[in-house]
Short mmCIF file of C-alpha atoms in Angstrom, two decimals:
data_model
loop_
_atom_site.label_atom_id
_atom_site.label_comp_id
_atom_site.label_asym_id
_atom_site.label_seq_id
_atom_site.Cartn_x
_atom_site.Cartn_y
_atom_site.Cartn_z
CA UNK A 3 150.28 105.36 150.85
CA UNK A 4 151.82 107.83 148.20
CA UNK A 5 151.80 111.30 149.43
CA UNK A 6 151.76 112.67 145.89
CA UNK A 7 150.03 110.98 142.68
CA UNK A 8 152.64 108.88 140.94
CA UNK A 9 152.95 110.33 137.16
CA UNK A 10 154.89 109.06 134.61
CA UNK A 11 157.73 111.42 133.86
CA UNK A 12 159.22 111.82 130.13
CA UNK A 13 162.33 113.03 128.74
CA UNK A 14 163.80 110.59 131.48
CA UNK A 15 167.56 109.73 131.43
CA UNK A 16 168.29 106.33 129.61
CA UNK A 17 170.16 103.44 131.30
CA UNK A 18 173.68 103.40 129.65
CA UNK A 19 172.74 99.32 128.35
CA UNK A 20 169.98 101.43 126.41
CA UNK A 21 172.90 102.84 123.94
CA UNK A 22 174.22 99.41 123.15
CA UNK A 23 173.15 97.98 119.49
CA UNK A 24 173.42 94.22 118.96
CA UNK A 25 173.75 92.11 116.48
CA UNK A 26 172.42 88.18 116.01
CA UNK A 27 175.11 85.77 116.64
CA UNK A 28 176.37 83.58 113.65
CA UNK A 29 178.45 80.42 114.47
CA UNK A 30 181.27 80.84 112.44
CA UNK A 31 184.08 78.75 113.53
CA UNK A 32 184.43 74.71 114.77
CA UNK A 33 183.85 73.60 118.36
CA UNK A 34 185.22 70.28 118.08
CA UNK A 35 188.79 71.24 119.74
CA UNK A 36 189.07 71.68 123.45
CA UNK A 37 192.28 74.19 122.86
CA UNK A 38 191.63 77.87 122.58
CA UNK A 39 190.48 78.88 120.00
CA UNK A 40 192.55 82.21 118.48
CA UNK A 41 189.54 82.96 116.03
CA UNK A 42 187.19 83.46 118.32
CA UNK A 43 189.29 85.20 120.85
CA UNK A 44 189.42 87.77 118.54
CA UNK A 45 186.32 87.98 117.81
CA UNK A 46 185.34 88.73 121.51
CA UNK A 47 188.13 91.13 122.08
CA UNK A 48 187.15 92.86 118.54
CA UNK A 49 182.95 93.29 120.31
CA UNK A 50 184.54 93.72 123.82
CA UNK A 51 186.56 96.87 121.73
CA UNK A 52 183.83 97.70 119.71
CA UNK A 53 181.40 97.92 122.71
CA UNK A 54 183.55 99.62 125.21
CA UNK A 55 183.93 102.62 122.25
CA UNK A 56 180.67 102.57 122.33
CA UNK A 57 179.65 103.42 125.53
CA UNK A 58 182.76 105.65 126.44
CA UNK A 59 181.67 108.36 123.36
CA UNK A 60 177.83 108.23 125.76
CA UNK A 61 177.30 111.72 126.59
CA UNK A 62 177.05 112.21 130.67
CA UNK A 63 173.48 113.61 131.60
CA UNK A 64 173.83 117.33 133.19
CA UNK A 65 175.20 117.53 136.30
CA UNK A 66 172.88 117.62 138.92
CA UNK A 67 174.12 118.66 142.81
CA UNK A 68 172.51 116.60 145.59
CA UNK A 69 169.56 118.61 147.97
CA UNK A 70 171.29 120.18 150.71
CA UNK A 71 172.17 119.77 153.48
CA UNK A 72 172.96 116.02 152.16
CA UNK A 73 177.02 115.44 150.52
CA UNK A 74 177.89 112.54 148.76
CA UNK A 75 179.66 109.96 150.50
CA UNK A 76 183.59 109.91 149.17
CA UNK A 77 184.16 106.26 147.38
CA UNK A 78 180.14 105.84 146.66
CA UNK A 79 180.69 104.97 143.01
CA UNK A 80 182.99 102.11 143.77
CA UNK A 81 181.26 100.72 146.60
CA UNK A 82 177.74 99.16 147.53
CA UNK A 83 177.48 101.49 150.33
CA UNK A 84 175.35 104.58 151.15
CA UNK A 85 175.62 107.55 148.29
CA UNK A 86 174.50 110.68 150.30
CA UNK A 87 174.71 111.63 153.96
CA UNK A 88 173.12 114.30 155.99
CA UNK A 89 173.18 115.35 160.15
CA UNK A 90 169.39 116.05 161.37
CA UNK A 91 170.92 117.19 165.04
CA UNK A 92 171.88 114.73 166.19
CA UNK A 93 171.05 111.86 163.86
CA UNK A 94 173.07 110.60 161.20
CA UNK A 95 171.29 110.11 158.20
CA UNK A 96 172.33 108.05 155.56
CA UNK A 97 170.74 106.68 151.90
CA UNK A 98 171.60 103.97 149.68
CA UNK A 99 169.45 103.57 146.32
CA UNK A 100 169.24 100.73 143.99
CA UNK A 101 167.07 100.42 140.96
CA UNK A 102 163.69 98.71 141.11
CA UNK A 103 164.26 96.35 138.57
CA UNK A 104 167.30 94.65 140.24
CA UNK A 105 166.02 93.38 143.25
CA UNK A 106 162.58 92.67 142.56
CA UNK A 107 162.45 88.75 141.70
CA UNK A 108 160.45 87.11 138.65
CA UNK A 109 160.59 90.06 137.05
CA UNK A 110 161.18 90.24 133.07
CA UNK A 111 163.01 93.58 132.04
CA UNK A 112 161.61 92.89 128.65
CA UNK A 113 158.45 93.59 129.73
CA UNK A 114 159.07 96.57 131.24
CA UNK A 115 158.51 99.95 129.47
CA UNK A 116 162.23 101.86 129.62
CA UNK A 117 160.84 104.91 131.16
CA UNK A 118 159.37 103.04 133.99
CA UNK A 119 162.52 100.64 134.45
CA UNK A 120 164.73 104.33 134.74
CA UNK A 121 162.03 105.95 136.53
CA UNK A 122 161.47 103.51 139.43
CA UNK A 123 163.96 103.68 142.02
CA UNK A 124 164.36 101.66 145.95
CA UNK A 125 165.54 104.32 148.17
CA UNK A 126 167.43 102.65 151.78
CA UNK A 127 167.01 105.58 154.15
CA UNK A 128 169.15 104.64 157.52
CA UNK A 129 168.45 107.16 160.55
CA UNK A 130 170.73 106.63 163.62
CA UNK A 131 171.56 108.33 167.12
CA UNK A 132 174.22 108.38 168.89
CA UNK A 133 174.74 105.89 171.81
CA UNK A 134 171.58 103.56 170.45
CA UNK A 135 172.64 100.05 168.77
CA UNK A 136 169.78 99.96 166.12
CA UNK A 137 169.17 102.36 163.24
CA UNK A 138 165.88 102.90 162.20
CA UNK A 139 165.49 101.86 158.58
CA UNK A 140 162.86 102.65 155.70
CA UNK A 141 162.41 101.11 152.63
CA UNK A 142 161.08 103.32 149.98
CA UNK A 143 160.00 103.19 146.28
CA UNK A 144 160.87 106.57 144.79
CA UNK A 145 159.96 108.10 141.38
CA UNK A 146 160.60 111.89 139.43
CA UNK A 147 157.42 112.97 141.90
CA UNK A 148 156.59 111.06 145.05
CA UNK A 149 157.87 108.61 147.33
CA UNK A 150 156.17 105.72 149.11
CA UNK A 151 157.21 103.94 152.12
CA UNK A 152 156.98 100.25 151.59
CA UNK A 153 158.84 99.21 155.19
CA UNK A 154 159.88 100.46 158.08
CA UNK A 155 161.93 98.42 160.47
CA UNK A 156 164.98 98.28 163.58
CA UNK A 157 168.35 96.90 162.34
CA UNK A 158 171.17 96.37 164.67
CA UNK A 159 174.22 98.24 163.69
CA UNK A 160 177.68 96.15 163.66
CA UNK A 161 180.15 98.12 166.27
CA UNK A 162 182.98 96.74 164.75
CA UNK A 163 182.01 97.68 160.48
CA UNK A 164 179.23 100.62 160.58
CA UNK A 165 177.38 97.99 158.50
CA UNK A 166 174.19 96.37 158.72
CA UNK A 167 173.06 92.89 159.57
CA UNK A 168 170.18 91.54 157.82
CA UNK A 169 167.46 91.44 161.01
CA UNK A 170 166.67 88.51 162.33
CA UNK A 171 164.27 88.64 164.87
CA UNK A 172 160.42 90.30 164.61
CA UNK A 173 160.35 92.86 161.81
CA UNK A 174 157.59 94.46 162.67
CA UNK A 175 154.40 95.34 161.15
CA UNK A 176 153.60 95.36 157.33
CA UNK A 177 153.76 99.03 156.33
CA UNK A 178 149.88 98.54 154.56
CA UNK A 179 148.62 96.67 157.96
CA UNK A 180 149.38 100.71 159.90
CA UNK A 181 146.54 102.85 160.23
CA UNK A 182 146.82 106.25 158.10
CA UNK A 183 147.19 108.34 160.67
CA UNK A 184 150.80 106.07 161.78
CA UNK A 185 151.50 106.03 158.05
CA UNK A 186 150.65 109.62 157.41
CA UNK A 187 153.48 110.43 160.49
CA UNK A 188 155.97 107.70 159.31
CA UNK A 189 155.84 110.24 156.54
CA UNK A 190 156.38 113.40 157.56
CA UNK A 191 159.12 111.80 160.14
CA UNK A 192 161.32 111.50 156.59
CA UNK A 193 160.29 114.54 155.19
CA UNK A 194 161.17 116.67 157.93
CA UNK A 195 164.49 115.22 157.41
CA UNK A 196 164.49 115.90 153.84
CA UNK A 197 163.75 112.42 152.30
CA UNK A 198 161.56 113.04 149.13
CA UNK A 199 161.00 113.01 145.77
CA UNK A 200 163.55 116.23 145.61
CA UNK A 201 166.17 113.21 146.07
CA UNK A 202 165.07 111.68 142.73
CA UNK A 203 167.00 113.95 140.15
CA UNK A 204 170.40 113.54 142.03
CA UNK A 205 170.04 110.06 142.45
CA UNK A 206 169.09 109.17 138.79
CA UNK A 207 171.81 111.19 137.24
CA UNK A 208 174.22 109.18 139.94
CA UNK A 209 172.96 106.02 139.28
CA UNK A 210 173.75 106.66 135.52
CA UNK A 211 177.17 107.17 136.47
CA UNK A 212 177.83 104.29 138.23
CA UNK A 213 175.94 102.07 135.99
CA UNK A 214 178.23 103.68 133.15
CA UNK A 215 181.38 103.09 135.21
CA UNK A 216 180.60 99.32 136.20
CA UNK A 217 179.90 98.96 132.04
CA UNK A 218 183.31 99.96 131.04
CA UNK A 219 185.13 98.47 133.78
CA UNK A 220 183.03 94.74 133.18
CA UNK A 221 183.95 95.24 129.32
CA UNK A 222 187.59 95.95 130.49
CA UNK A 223 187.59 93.38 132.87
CA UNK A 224 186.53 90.80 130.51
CA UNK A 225 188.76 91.38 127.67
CA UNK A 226 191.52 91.17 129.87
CA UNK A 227 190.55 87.69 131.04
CA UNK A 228 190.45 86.77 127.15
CA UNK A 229 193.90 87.53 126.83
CA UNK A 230 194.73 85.73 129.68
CA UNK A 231 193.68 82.31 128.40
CA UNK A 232 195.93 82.67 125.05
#
């Protein structure tokens, strides 16, 4: 149940893949040798070039600081990890986010209005205490103004990594299948520890970042195994 009606926000910051023009592609060379071919070699390395010019001239959205008390974890841009951290007493609280339209299968981006494909957002909240071996962990879909829960759920955490195992055993209840008064407290448990819509700005602009980041290091990456093969 959304706590606050779920608007459509404009002006919204555009995926970096957003900038990118392309072109049709023209056969323009023979495929009948099994050597590499120089011609088109160059061609990908010229695109690869082209591309990664492209996207490095993009113009960073404004910097936006994260909702205090939460920091930013240190290596969150290179890593699959959480991005922001917070102490509520004596609970850690940490958040990983991940945009809506990469985990959610059978789904066509093409069909998918921009705004809404920047604007919708899966938000991994992770609450733990010392002493305890399972984190409590929510699920949430967050957007520019509100955020739903979709799950809430026990995960064992690993001694030896900090990470989290997929759980195995009883899940628990679907979120929907709670009675409104549960939900209605599920909810204000996270807000009281700050996890709301206020999170969305941050986490957009960061997201932008990293997707940015992962574009020119894949275009790197890849030009770099062209030149291998020669």
């Amino acid at each position: 149940m959304w706590r606050t009606a779920m608007t459509r926000a404009t002006g919204a910051i555009r995926s970096p893949l957003q900038g990118i023009t392309t072109t049709p592609f023209r056969r323009h060379y023979s495929s009948r040798s099994n050597s590499p071919s120089a011609v088109v070699n160059s061609m990908i390395l010229r695109s690869l070039k082209d591309h990664y010019t492209e996207v490095s001239k993009m113009a960073p959205p404004p910097k936006v600081s994260p909702p205090a008390p939460f920091t930013v974890v240190k290596g969150a841009l290179d890593s699959s990890g959480p991005v922001l951290r917070r102490m509520f007493g004596d609970e850690e609280i940490s958040l990983s986010v991940m945009r809506m339209i990469n985990i959610l299968p059978g789904v066509d981006p093409s069909e998918i209005d921009g705004d809404d494909e920047i604007n919708q957002l899966f938000l991994h909240a992770d609450i733990s205490k010392p002493g305890q071996d399972y984190v409590l962990h929510f699920l949430c879909g967050l957007y520019p103004d509100a955020l739903g829960i979709h799950s809430v759920s026990l995960r064992h955490k690993l001694e030896t990594s900090g990470l989290l195992e997929v759980p195995a055993k009883y899940n628990g209840p679907s979120f929907e299948a709670l009675d409104d008064r549960m939900r209605d407290a599920f909810h204000g448990y996270i807000e009281e520890r700050g996890i709301n819509e206020v999170l969305f700005p941050f986490l957009q602009a960061w997201l932008y970042v990293k997707d940015h980041r992962s574009l020119m290091h894949w275009f790197k990456s890849v030009g770099t195994c062209v030149k291998k093969v020669n």
